[in-house]
Coordinates of C-alpha atoms and ligand atoms in Angstrom, one line a residue:
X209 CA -86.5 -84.1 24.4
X210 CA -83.5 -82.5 22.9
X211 CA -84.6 -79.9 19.7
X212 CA -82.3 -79.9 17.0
X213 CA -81.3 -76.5 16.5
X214 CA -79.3 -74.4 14.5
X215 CA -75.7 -74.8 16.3
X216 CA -76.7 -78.2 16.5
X217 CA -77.1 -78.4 12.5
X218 CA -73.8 -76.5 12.7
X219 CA -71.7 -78.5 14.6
X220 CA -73.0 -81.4 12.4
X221 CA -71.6 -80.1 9.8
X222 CA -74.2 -78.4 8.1
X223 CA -76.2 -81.5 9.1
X224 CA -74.0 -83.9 7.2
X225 CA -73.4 -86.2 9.5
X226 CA -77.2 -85.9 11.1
X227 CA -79.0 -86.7 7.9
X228 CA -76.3 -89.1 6.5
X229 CA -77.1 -93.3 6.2
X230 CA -74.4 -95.0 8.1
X231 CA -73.6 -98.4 6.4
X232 CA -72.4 -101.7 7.3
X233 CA -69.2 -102.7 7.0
X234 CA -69.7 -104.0 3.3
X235 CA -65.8 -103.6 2.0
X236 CA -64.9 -107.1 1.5
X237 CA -68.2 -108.4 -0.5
X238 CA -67.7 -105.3 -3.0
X239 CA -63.8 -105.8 -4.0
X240 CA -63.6 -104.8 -7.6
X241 CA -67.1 -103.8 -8.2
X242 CA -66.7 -100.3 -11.0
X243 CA -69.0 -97.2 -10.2
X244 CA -68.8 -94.3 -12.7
X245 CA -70.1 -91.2 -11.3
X246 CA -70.6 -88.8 -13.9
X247 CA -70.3 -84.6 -12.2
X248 CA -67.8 -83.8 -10.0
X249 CA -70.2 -81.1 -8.2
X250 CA -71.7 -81.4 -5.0
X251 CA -73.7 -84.5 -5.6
X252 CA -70.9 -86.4 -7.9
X253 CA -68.0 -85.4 -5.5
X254 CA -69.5 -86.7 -2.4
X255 CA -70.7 -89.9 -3.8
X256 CA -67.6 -90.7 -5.0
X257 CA -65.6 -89.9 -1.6
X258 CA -68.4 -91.8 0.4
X259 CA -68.3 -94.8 -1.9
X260 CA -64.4 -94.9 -1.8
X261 CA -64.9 -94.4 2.7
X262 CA -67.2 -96.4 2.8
X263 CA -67.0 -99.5 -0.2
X264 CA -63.4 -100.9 0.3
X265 CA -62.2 -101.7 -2.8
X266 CA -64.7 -100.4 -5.0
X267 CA -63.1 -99.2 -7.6
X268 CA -64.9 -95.5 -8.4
X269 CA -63.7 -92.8 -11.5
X270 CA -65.7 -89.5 -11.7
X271 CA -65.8 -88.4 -15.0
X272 CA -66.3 -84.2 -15.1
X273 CA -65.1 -81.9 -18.0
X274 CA -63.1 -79.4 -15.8
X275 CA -60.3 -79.8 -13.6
X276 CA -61.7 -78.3 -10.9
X277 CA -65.4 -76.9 -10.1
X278 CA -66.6 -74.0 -9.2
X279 CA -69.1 -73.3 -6.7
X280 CA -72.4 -71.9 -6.9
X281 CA -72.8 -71.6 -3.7
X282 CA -71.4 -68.2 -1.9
X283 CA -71.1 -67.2 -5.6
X284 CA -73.6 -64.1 -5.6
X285 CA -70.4 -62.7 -2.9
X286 CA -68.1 -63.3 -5.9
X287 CA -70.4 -61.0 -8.1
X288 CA -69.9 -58.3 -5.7
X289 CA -66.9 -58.6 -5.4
X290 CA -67.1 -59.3 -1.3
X291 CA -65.1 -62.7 -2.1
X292 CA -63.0 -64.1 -5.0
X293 CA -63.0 -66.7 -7.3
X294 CA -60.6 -68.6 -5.9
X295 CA -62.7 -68.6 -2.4
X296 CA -65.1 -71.1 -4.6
X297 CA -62.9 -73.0 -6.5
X298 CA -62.8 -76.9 -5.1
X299 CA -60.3 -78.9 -6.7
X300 CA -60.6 -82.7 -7.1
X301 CA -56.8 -84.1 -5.5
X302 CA -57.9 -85.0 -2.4
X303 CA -60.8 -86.9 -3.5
X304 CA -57.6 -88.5 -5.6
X305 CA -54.9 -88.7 -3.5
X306 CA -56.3 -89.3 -0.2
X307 CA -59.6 -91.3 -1.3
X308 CA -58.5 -93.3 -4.1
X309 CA -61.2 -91.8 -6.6
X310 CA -59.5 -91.9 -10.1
X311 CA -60.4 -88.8 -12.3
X312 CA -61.0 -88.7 -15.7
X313 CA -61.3 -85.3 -17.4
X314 CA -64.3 -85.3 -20.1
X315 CA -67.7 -84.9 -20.9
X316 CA -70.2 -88.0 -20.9
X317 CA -72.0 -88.3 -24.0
X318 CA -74.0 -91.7 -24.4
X319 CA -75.3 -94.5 -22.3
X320 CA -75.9 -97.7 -23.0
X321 CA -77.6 -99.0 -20.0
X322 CA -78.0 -102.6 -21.8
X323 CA -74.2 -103.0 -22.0
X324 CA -73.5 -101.3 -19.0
X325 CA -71.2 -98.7 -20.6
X326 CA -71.1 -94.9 -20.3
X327 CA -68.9 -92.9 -23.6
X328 CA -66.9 -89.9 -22.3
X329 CA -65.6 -87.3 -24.9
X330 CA -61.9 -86.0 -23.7
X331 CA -59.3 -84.4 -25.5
X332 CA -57.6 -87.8 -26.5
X333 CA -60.8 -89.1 -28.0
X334 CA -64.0 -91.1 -27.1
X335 CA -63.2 -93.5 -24.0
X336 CA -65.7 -96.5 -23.0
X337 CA -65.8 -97.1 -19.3
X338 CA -67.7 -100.3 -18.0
X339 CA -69.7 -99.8 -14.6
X340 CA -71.6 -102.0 -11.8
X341 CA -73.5 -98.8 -11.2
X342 CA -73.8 -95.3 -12.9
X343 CA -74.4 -92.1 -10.8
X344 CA -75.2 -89.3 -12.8
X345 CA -74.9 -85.6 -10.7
X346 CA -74.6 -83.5 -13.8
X347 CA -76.9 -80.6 -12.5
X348 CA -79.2 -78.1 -14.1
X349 CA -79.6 -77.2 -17.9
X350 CA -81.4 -74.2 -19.2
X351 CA -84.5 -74.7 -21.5
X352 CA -84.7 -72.9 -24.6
X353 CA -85.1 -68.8 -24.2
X354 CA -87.4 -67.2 -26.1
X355 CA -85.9 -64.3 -28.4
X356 CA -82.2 -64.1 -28.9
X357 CA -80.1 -64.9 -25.6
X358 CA -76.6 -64.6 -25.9
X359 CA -75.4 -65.5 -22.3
X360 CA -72.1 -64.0 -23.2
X361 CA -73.9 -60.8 -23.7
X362 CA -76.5 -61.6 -20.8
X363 CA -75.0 -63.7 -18.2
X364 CA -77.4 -65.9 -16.2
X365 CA -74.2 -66.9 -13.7
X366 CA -76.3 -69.7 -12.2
X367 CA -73.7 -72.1 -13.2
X368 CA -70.6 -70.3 -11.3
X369 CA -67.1 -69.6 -13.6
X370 CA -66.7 -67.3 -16.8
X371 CA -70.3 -66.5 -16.0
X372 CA -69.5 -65.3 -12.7
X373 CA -67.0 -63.1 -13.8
X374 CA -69.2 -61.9 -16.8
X375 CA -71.8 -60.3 -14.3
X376 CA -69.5 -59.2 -11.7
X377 CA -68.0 -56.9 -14.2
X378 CA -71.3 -55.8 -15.7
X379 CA -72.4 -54.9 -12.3
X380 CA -68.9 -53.2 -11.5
X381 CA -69.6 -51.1 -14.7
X382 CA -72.9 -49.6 -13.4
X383 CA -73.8 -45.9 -12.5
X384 CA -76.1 -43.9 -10.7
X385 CA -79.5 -44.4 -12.0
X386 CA -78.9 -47.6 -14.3
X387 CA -81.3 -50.3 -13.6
X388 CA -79.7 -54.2 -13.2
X389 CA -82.8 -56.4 -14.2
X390 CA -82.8 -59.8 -12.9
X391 CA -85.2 -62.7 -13.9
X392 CA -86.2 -65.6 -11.2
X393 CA -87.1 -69.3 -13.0
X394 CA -90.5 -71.1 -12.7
X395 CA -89.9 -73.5 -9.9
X396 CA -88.7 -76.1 -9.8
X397 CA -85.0 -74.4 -9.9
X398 CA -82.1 -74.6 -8.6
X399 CA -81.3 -72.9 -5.1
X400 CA -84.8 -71.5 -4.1
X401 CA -83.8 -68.4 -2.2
X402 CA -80.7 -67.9 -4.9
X403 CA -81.9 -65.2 -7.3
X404 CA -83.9 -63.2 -4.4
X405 CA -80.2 -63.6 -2.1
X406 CA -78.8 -62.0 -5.6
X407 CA -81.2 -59.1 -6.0
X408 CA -80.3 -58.3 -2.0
X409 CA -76.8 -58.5 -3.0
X410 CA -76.5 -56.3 -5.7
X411 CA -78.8 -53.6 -4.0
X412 CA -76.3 -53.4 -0.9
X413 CA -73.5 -52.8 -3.7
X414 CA -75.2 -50.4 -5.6
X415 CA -75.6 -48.6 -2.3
X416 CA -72.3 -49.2 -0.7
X417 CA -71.3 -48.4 -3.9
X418 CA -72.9 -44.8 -3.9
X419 CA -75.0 -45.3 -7.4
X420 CA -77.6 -43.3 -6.5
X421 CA -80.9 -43.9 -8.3
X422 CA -79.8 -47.2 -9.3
X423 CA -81.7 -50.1 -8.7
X424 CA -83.0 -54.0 -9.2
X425 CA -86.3 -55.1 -11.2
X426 CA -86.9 -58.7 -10.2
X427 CA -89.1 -60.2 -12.6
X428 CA -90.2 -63.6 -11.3
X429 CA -92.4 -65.9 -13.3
X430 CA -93.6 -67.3 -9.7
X431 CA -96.6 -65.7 -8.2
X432 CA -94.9 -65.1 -5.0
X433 CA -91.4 -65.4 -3.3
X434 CA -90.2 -68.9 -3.5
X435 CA -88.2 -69.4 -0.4
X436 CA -88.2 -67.1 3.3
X437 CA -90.7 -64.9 2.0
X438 CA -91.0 -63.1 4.8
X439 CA -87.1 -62.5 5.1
X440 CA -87.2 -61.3 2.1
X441 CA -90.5 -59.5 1.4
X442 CA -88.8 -57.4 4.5
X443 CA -85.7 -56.7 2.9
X444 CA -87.0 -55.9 -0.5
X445 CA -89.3 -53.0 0.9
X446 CA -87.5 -52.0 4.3
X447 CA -83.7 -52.8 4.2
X448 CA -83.2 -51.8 0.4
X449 CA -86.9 -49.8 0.0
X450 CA -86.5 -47.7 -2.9
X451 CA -83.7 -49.9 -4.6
X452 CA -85.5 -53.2 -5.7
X453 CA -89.1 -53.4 -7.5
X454 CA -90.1 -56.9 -6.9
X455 CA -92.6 -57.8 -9.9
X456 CA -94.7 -61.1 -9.8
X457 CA -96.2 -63.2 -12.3
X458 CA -93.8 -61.9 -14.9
X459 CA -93.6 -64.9 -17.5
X460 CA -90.7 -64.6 -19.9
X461 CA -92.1 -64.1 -23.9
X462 CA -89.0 -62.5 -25.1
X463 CA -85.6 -61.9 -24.3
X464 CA -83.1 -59.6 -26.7
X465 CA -79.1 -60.0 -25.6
X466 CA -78.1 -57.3 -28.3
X467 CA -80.5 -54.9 -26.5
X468 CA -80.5 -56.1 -22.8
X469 CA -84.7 -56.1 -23.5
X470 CA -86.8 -58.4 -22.2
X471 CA -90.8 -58.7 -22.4
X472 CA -92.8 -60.5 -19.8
X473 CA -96.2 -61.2 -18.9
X474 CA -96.2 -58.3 -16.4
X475 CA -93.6 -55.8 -17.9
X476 CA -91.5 -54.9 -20.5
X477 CA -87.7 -53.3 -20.3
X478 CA -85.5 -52.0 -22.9
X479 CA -81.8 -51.1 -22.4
X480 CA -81.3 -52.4 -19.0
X481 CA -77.6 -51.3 -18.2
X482 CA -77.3 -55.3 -17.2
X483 CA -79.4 -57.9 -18.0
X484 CA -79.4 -60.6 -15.4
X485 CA -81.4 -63.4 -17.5
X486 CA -82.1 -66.9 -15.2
X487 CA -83.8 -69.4 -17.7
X488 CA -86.3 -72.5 -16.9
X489 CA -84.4 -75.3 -15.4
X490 CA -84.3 -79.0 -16.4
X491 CA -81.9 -81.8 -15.5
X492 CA -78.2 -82.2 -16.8
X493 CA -78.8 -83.5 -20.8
X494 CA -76.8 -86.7 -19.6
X495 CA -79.6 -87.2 -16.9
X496 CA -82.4 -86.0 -19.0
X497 CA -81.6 -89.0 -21.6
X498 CA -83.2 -91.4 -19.1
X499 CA -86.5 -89.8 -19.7
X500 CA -88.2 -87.0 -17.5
X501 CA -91.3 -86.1 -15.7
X502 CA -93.3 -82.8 -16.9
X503 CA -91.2 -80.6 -15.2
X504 CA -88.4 -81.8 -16.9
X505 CA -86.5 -83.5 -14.2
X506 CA -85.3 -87.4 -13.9
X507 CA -88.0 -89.5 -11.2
X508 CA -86.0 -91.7 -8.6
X509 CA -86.2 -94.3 -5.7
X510 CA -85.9 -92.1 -2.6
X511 CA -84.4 -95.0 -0.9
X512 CA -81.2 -95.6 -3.7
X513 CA -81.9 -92.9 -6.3
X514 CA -82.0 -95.4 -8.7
X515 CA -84.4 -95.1 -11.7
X516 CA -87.2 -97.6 -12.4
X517 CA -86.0 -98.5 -16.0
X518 CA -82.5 -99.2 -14.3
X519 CA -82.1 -99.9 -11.0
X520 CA -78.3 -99.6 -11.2
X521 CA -77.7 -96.0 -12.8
X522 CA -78.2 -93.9 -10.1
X523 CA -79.4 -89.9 -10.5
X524 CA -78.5 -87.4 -7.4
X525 CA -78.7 -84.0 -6.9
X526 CA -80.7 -81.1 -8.9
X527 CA -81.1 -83.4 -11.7
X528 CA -83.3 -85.8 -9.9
X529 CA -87.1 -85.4 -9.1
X530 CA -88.3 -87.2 -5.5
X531 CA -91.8 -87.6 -4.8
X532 CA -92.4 -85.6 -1.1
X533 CA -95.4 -85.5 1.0
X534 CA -96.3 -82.0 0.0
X535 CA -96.5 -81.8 -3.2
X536 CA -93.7 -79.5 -2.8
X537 CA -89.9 -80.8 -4.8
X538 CA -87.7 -81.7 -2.6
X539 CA -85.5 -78.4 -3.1
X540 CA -82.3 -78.5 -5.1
X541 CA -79.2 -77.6 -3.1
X542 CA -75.8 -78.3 -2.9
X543 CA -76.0 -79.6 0.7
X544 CA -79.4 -81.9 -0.7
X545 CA -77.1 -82.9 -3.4
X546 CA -74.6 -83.8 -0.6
X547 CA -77.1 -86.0 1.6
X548 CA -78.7 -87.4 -1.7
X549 CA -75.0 -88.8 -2.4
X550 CA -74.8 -90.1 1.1
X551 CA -78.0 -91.9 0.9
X552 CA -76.9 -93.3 -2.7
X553 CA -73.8 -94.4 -1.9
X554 CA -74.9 -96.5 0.9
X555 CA -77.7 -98.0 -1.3
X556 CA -75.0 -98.9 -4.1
X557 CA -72.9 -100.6 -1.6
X558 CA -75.6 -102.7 0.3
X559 CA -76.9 -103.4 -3.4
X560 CA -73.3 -104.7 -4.6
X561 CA -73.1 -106.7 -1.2
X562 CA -76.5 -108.2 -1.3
X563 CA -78.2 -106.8 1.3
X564 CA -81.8 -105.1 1.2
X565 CA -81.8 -100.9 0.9
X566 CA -81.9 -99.4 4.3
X567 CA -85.3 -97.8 4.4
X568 CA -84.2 -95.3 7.6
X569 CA -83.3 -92.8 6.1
X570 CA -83.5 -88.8 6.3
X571 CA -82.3 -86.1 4.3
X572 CA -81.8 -82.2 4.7
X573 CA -80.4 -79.0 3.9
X574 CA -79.6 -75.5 4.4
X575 CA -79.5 -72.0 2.4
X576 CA -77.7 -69.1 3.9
X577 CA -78.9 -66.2 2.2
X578 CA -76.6 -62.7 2.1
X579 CA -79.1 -60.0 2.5
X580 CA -76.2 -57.4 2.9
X581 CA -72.7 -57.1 3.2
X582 CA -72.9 -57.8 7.1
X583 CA -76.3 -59.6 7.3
X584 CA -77.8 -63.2 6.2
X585 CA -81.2 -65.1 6.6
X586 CA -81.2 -68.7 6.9
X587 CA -83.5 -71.3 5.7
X588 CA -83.5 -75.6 6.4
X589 CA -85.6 -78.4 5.0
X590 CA -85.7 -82.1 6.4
X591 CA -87.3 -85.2 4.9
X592 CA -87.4 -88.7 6.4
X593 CA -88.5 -91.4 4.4
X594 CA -92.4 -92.7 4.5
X595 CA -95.3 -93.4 3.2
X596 CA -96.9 -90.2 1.0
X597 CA -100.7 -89.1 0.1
X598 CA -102.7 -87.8 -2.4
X599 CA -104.7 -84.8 -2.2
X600 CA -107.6 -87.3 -0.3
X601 CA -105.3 -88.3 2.5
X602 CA -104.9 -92.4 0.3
X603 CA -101.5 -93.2 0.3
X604 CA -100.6 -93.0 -3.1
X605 CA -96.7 -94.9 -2.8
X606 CA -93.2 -93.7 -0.5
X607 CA -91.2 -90.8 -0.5
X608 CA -89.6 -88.1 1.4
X609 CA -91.4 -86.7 4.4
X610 CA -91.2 -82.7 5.4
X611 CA -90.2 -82.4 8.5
X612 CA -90.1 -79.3 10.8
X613 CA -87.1 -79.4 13.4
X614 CA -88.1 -76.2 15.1
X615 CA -85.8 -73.5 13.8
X616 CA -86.8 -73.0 10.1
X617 CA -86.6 -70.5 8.6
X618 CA -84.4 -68.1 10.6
X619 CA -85.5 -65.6 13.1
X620 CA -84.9 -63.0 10.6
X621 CA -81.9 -61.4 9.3
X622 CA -78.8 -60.8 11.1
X623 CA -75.0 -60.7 11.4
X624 CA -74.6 -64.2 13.2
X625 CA -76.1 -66.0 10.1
X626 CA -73.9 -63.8 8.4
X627 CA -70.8 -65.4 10.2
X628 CA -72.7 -68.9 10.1
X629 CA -72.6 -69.2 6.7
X630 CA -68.7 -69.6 6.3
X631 CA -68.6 -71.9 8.8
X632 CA -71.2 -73.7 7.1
X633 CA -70.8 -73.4 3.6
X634 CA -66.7 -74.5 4.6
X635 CA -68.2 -77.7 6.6
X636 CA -70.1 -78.6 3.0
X637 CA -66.7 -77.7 0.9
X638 CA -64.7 -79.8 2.8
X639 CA -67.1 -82.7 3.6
X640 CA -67.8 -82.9 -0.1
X641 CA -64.5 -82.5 -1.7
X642 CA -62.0 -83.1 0.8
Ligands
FAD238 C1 -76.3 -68.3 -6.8 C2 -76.5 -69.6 -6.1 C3 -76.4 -69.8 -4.8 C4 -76.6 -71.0 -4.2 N1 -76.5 -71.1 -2.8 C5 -76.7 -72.3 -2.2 C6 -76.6 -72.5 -0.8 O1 -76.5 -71.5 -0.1 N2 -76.8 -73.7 -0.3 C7 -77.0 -74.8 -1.1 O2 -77.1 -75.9 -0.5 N3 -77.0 -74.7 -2.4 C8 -76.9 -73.5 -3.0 N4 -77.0 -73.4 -4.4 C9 -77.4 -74.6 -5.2 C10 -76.2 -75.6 -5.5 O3 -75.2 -74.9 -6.1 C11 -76.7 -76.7 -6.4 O4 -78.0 -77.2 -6.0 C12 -75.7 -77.8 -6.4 O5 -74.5 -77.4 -7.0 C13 -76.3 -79.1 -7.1 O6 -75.3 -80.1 -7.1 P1 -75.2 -81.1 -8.3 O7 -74.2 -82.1 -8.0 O8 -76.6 -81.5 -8.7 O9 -74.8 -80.1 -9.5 P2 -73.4 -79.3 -9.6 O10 -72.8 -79.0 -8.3 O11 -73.7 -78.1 -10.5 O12 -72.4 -80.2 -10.4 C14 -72.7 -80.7 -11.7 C15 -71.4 -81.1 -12.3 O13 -71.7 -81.9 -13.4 C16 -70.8 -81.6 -14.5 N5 -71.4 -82.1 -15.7 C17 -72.5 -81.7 -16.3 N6 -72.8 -82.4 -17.4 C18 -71.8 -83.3 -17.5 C19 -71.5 -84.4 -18.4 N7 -72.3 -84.6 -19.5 N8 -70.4 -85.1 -18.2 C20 -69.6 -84.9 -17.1 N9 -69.8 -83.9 -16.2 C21 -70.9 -83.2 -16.4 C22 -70.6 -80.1 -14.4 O14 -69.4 -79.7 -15.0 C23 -70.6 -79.9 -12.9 O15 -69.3 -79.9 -12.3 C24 -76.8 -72.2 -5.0 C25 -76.9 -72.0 -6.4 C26 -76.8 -70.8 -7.0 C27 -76.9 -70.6 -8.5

């Protein structure tokens, strides 16, 4: 039997084409049918090129307030200054121009899934679009900090742009013995191995760098590493011993911008030089109006992503919460978001043409984490659809399947990861937005 490896996953584009549903040819029966798809990230970007591939004439707008986004991913490279903005910046024309997707510039503000109408706020005024189906990919919001946060004083950069910038500059201003603290979210969050990829990071500048006695406190309200803890239990006490203190169980009770203080449940800090502050996730407000399960995020239909109030408005992406076999979330990536979309777009257009929801279906993703300048861990997670159990082994309704495909996580850290990651995180650029 042939494993699935990692140059296989490679090759595949980053899996893309592995894990994606393949439809039937469904253009004619959906001529004129109107999807909105609200976030043009990863999730709302590849729904809308897929639908447009694969629908015929559907007739798709994606409605996102900036004219281009910004990527998250590859953006703790940005921070140190190892890549530039413009390496993450995905624009939107050839999603236009070659796909057909129109683009309207604005935020969504209200649904009204009884009319089947979605309100957008641009510059020219409110506009009304009608849809068939909604997809909503609007990411992560913060919850409420406690204290006073002022992320223009204390940047949490886990939505990539000004913020990005913000911390890169705090972190270009630091000097020997100034301490960067950093704060990692109670899971469920967005990007697992992201704020522990971040504290590597900035170590490796500081060191590269020369600031000598400076270092990163992590203060995670998890009790343990949330993702490759091996990878990077190593690299916080081996690779960059001395430089990171990796503090568990630190629950956030106050944070003060105007200070760079913070108190936790395992230690306090005042007058950090920089003040990395990640708050508590939750879905995208626009996704969160559809009502939320206790930890905040939007429950849907693993097979269409659809939500049981209304099948026909669709949530993908880190907003969205699918029940898994583990008890584990499914995680929330860009390259989920990507297969989510895939898997939602299909469902859409066999729902438009009549035809039952293809219940074969598998998703995945990667995370390529930096660990250094030259070096990079790497992590997957598969799901295929099936039944799922309780804590007594009774099947308790369907969801996604864990499955292991032989090569997850990496065998440690190393400079071909390193190198894999471009090629990858280029595969999920261009398969998303181009
Ligand atoms: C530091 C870091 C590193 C990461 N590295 C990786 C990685 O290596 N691999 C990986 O797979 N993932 C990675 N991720 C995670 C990845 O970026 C997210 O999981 C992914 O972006 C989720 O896609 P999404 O479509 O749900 O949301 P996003 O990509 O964030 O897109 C949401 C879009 O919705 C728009 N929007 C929000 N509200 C509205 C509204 N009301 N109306 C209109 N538009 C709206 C926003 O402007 C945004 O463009 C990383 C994240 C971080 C922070």
């Amino acid at each position: 039997m042939h494993r699935f490896n990692r140059r296989d996953f490679l090759k595949s584009a980053g899996a893309i084409a592995a894990f994606a549903a393949i439809p039937k040819a469904v253009s004619a029966a959906v001529t004129g049918a109107r999807v909105v798809v609200v976030g043009g990230g990863f999730g709302g970007a590849t729904v809308a090129k897929y639908l447009r591939m694969w629908g015929g004439n559907v007739q798709v707008t994606l409605v996102d307030p900036n004219p281009n986004h910004i990527s998250c991913i590859l953006s703790n490279l940005v921070v140190t200054g190892a890549l530039s903005m413009s390496r993450i910046t995905l624009g939107y024309d050839t999603l236009r121009t070659t796909h057909g997707v129109s683009f309207l510039q604005g935020k969504a503000v209200g649904i009204d899934p009884a009319g089947n109408r979605l309100t957008v706020q641009t510059s020219s005024g409110n506009r009304v679009l009608d849809y068939d189906h909604l997809v909503l990919s609007p990411g992560v919001d913060f919850s409420p900090a406690p204290g006073n946060w002022n992320p223009n004083l204390t940047p949490h950069a886990w939505q990539a742009g000004a913020q990005t910038t913000l911390l890169k500059n705090q972190l270009a201003a630091m000097r020997s013995n100034d301490t960067f603290v950093m704060t990692v979210p109670k899971a469920p969050y967005r990007c697992p191995p992201g704020p522990y990829e971040r504290a590597c990071v900035v170590a490796d500048y500081l060191r590269v760098k020369g600031r000598t006695g400076a270092k990163v406190i992590v203060l995670d309200a998890n009790s343990d590493i949330q993702a490759e803890p091996e990878a990077f239990n190593h690299a916080f006490t081996v690779t960059h011993a001395g430089r990171i203190q990796y503090v568990r169980n630190a629950t956030v009770l106050s944070v003060d911008s105007a200070t760079r203080s913070i108190s936790t449940t395992a230690m306090n800090i005042t007058n950090a030089k920089v003040l990395n502050y990640i708050p508590n996730q939750r879905a995208g407000g626009i996704a969160a109006s559809l009502g939320v399960n206790p930890a905040g995020f939007v429950p849907v239909n693993a097979l269409s992503y659809g939500t049981a109030a209304f099948p026909n408005i669709h949530v993908i992406g880190d907003s969205c919460a699918v029940p898994a076999s583990d008890g584990k979330a499914v995680p929330k990536s860009g390259h989920m978001a990507n297969a989510q979309a895939k898997v939602c777009a299909d469902a859409i257009l066999r729902t438009l043409s009549g035809e039952a929801l293809d219940t074969n279906v598998a998703t995945g993703s990667a995370c390529y984490s930096p660990v250094t300048g030259r070096t990079a861990s790497w992590l997957s997670a598969n799901f295929i659809y099936g039944d799922i159990y309780d804590v007594n082994g009774a099947v308790k309704g369907k969801g996604m399947h864990r499955v292991d495909l032989g090569e997850a996580p990496s065998n440690g850290v190393n400079g071909d990861s390193y190198q894999d990651m471009f090629t990858w995180a280029d595969s999920i650029f261009a398969d998303s937005f181009k």
